mmCIF file with all atom_site columns, C-alpha atoms in Angstrom:
data_model
loop_
_atom_site.group_PDB
_atom_site.id
_atom_site.type_symbol
_atom_site.label_atom_id
_atom_site.label_alt_id
_atom_site.label_comp_id
_atom_site.label_asym_id
_atom_site.label_entity_id
_atom_site.label_seq_id
_atom_site.pdbx_PDB_ins_code
_atom_site.Cartn_x
_atom_site.Cartn_y
_atom_site.Cartn_z
_atom_site.occupancy
_atom_site.B_iso_or_equiv
_atom_site.pdbx_formal_charge
_atom_site.auth_seq_id
_atom_site.auth_comp_id
_atom_site.auth_asym_id
_atom_site.auth_atom_id
_atom_site.pdbx_PDB_model_num
ATOM 1  C CA . UNK A 1 1  ? -0.056  -0.114  0.085   1.00 92.00 ? 1  UNK A CA 1
ATOM 2  C CA . UNK A 1 2  ? 1.155   3.525   -0.995  1.00 94.00 ? 2  UNK A CA 1
ATOM 3  C CA . UNK A 1 3  ? -0.354  6.410   0.850   1.00 96.00 ? 3  UNK A CA 1
ATOM 4  C CA . UNK A 1 4  ? 0.054   10.043  -0.579  1.00 94.00 ? 4  UNK A CA 1
ATOM 5  C CA . UNK A 1 5  ? -0.361  12.682  2.136   1.00 94.00 ? 5  UNK A CA 1
ATOM 6  C CA . UNK A 1 6  ? -0.719  16.410  0.606   1.00 93.00 ? 6  UNK A CA 1
ATOM 7  C CA . UNK A 1 7  ? -0.345  19.371  2.936   1.00 94.00 ? 7  UNK A CA 1
ATOM 8  C CA . UNK A 1 8  ? -3.878  20.404  2.036   1.00 96.00 ? 8  UNK A CA 1
ATOM 9  C CA . UNK A 1 9  ? -6.829  18.705  0.735   1.00 97.00 ? 9  UNK A CA 1
ATOM 10 C CA . UNK A 1 10 ? -6.376  18.313  -3.318  1.00 97.00 ? 10 UNK A CA 1
ATOM 11 C CA . UNK A 1 11 ? -9.091  18.079  -5.860  1.00 97.00 ? 11 UNK A CA 1
ATOM 12 C CA . UNK A 1 12 ? -8.258  15.731  -8.818  1.00 98.00 ? 12 UNK A CA 1
ATOM 13 C CA . UNK A 1 13 ? -9.879  13.561  -11.789 1.00 98.00 ? 13 UNK A CA 1
ATOM 14 C CA . UNK A 1 14 ? -6.981  11.611  -13.134 1.00 98.00 ? 14 UNK A CA 1
ATOM 15 C CA . UNK A 1 15 ? -4.874  8.860   -11.609 1.00 98.00 ? 15 UNK A CA 1
ATOM 16 C CA . UNK A 1 16 ? -1.482  8.035   -12.882 1.00 98.00 ? 16 UNK A CA 1
ATOM 17 C CA . UNK A 1 17 ? 0.450   4.879   -11.936 1.00 98.00 ? 17 UNK A CA 1
ATOM 18 C CA . UNK A 1 18 ? 3.804   3.236   -13.398 1.00 98.00 ? 18 UNK A CA 1
ATOM 19 C CA . UNK A 1 19 ? 5.366   0.264   -12.783 1.00 98.00 ? 19 UNK A CA 1
ATOM 20 C CA . UNK A 1 20 ? 9.204   -0.156  -13.228 1.00 98.00 ? 20 UNK A CA 1
ATOM 21 C CA . UNK A 1 21 ? 9.192   -2.457  -16.049 1.00 97.00 ? 21 UNK A CA 1
ATOM 22 C CA . UNK A 1 22 ? 12.868  -3.707  -16.427 1.00 97.00 ? 22 UNK A CA 1
ATOM 23 C CA . UNK A 1 23 ? 11.914  -5.831  -13.459 1.00 96.00 ? 23 UNK A CA 1
ATOM 24 C CA . UNK A 1 24 ? 8.729   -6.879  -15.287 1.00 95.00 ? 24 UNK A CA 1
ATOM 25 C CA . UNK A 1 25 ? 5.117   -6.508  -15.184 1.00 96.00 ? 25 UNK A CA 1
ATOM 26 C CA . UNK A 1 26 ? 3.859   -7.958  -11.707 1.00 97.00 ? 26 UNK A CA 1
ATOM 27 C CA . UNK A 1 27 ? 0.522   -6.013  -10.470 1.00 98.00 ? 27 UNK A CA 1
ATOM 28 C CA . UNK A 1 28 ? -2.597  -8.204  -11.226 1.00 97.00 ? 28 UNK A CA 1
ATOM 29 C CA . UNK A 1 29 ? -5.049  -6.271  -9.575  1.00 98.00 ? 29 UNK A CA 1
ATOM 30 C CA . UNK A 1 30 ? -4.976  -2.966  -7.816  1.00 98.00 ? 30 UNK A CA 1
ATOM 31 C CA . UNK A 1 31 ? -7.569  -0.263  -6.054  1.00 98.00 ? 31 UNK A CA 1
ATOM 32 C CA . UNK A 1 32 ? -7.314  3.403   -5.735  1.00 98.00 ? 32 UNK A CA 1
ATOM 33 C CA . UNK A 1 33 ? -8.914  4.878   -2.724  1.00 98.00 ? 33 UNK A CA 1
ATOM 34 C CA . UNK A 1 34 ? -9.356  8.454   -1.365  1.00 98.00 ? 34 UNK A CA 1
ATOM 35 C CA . UNK A 1 35 ? -9.969  9.738   2.000   1.00 98.00 ? 35 UNK A CA 1
ATOM 36 C CA . UNK A 1 36 ? -12.713 12.599  2.257   1.00 95.00 ? 36 UNK A CA 1
ATOM 37 C CA . UNK A 1 37 ? -11.899 13.696  5.663   1.00 93.00 ? 37 UNK A CA 1
ATOM 38 C CA . UNK A 1 38 ? -14.108 11.032  7.348   1.00 96.00 ? 38 UNK A CA 1
ATOM 39 C CA . UNK A 1 39 ? -13.470 7.627   5.756   1.00 97.00 ? 39 UNK A CA 1
ATOM 40 C CA . UNK A 1 40 ? -11.638 5.936   2.867   1.00 98.00 ? 40 UNK A CA 1
ATOM 41 C CA . UNK A 1 41 ? -13.855 5.613   -0.101  1.00 98.00 ? 41 UNK A CA 1
ATOM 42 C CA . UNK A 1 42 ? -13.109 3.240   -3.193  1.00 98.00 ? 42 UNK A CA 1
ATOM 43 C CA . UNK A 1 43 ? -12.339 5.561   -6.288  1.00 98.00 ? 43 UNK A CA 1
ATOM 44 C CA . UNK A 1 44 ? -11.233 2.915   -8.933  1.00 98.00 ? 44 UNK A CA 1
ATOM 45 C CA . UNK A 1 45 ? -10.310 -0.699  -9.373  1.00 98.00 ? 45 UNK A CA 1
ATOM 46 C CA . UNK A 1 46 ? -8.176  -2.077  -12.098 1.00 97.00 ? 46 UNK A CA 1
ATOM 47 C CA . UNK A 1 47 ? -6.168  -5.113  -13.414 1.00 95.00 ? 47 UNK A CA 1
ATOM 48 C CA . UNK A 1 48 ? -2.640  -4.584  -14.789 1.00 96.00 ? 48 UNK A CA 1
ATOM 49 C CA . UNK A 1 49 ? -0.648  -1.614  -14.660 1.00 97.00 ? 49 UNK A CA 1
ATOM 50 C CA . UNK A 1 50 ? 2.297   -1.755  -17.004 1.00 96.00 ? 50 UNK A CA 1
ATOM 51 C CA . UNK A 1 51 ? 4.553   0.868   -18.191 1.00 97.00 ? 51 UNK A CA 1
ATOM 52 C CA . UNK A 1 52 ? 1.883   3.592   -17.636 1.00 97.00 ? 52 UNK A CA 1
ATOM 53 C CA . UNK A 1 53 ? -1.894  3.412   -16.533 1.00 97.00 ? 53 UNK A CA 1
ATOM 54 C CA . UNK A 1 54 ? -3.739  6.671   -16.757 1.00 98.00 ? 54 UNK A CA 1
ATOM 55 C CA . UNK A 1 55 ? -7.111  6.672   -15.395 1.00 98.00 ? 55 UNK A CA 1
ATOM 56 C CA . UNK A 1 56 ? -9.948  9.472   -15.489 1.00 97.00 ? 56 UNK A CA 1
ATOM 57 C CA . UNK A 1 57 ? -12.178 9.377   -12.715 1.00 97.00 ? 57 UNK A CA 1
ATOM 58 C CA . UNK A 1 58 ? -15.108 11.265  -11.018 1.00 96.00 ? 58 UNK A CA 1
ATOM 59 C CA . UNK A 1 59 ? -13.627 14.495  -9.586  1.00 96.00 ? 59 UNK A CA 1
ATOM 60 C CA . UNK A 1 60 ? -12.940 14.324  -5.900  1.00 98.00 ? 60 UNK A CA 1
ATOM 61 C CA . UNK A 1 61 ? -11.490 16.255  -3.178  1.00 97.00 ? 61 UNK A CA 1
ATOM 62 C CA . UNK A 1 62 ? -9.304  14.163  -0.845  1.00 98.00 ? 62 UNK A CA 1
ATOM 63 C CA . UNK A 1 63 ? -7.085  14.583  2.306   1.00 97.00 ? 63 UNK A CA 1
ATOM 64 C CA . UNK A 1 64 ? -5.025  11.380  1.462   1.00 97.00 ? 64 UNK A CA 1
ATOM 65 C CA . UNK A 1 65 ? -4.867  9.120   -1.674  1.00 98.00 ? 65 UNK A CA 1
ATOM 66 C CA . UNK A 1 66 ? -3.889  5.435   -1.628  1.00 98.00 ? 66 UNK A CA 1
ATOM 67 C CA . UNK A 1 67 ? -2.747  2.776   -3.909  1.00 98.00 ? 67 UNK A CA 1
ATOM 68 C CA . UNK A 1 68 ? -3.650  -0.628  -2.651  1.00 98.00 ? 68 UNK A CA 1
ATOM 69 C CA . UNK A 1 69 ? -1.900  -3.869  -4.631  1.00 98.00 ? 69 UNK A CA 1
ATOM 70 C CA . UNK A 1 70 ? -4.751  -6.533  -4.330  1.00 98.00 ? 70 UNK A CA 1
ATOM 71 C CA . UNK A 1 71 ? -2.718  -9.148  -6.272  1.00 98.00 ? 71 UNK A CA 1
ATOM 72 C CA . UNK A 1 72 ? 0.573   -9.334  -7.780  1.00 98.00 ? 72 UNK A CA 1
ATOM 73 C CA . UNK A 1 73 ? 2.870   -12.181 -9.236  1.00 97.00 ? 73 UNK A CA 1
ATOM 74 C CA . UNK A 1 74 ? 5.773   -11.124 -7.250  1.00 97.00 ? 74 UNK A CA 1
ATOM 75 C CA . UNK A 1 75 ? 6.522   -7.919  -5.062  1.00 96.00 ? 75 UNK A CA 1
ATOM 76 C CA . UNK A 1 76 ? 5.414   -5.066  -6.682  1.00 96.00 ? 76 UNK A CA 1
ATOM 77 C CA . UNK A 1 77 ? 7.743   -2.106  -8.003  1.00 97.00 ? 77 UNK A CA 1
ATOM 78 C CA . UNK A 1 78 ? 5.803   0.961   -8.557  1.00 97.00 ? 78 UNK A CA 1
ATOM 79 C CA . UNK A 1 79 ? 8.040   3.825   -9.987  1.00 97.00 ? 79 UNK A CA 1
ATOM 80 C CA . UNK A 1 80 ? 5.224   6.600   -10.151 1.00 97.00 ? 80 UNK A CA 1
ATOM 81 C CA . UNK A 1 81 ? 1.814   7.353   -8.534  1.00 97.00 ? 81 UNK A CA 1
ATOM 82 C CA . UNK A 1 82 ? 0.334   10.739  -8.859  1.00 96.00 ? 82 UNK A CA 1
ATOM 83 C CA . UNK A 1 83 ? -3.218  12.347  -9.280  1.00 97.00 ? 83 UNK A CA 1
ATOM 84 C CA . UNK A 1 84 ? -4.058  15.287  -11.250 1.00 97.00 ? 84 UNK A CA 1
ATOM 85 C CA . UNK A 1 85 ? -6.717  17.972  -12.233 1.00 97.00 ? 85 UNK A CA 1
ATOM 86 C CA . UNK A 1 86 ? -7.637  17.913  -15.795 1.00 95.00 ? 86 UNK A CA 1
ATOM 87 C CA . UNK A 1 87 ? -7.812  21.761  -17.299 1.00 91.00 ? 87 UNK A CA 1
ATOM 88 C CA . UNK A 1 88 ? -11.688 23.054  -17.147 1.00 83.00 ? 88 UNK A CA 1
ATOM 89 C CA . UNK A 1 89 ? -12.980 23.130  -20.614 1.00 76.00 ? 89 UNK A CA 1
#
């Protein structure tokens, strides 16, 4: 589990995750959750991550964000985990 603790609550609608591919693709199932100040809520579930996984999500505001690896074929090696806000149209 990886948990991001921003200094202030953040609003985002894109999640980016990358595995360190020179060691092989390992993640088979993952979940991203956010903490809204009261409790953890599931944002998205997925299967493989690979060299880059970019997921558009509903817009949420969070005090914390976490990546949970639910299933992997070996010890997962995550090289990047971030959340972003798309520009308004």
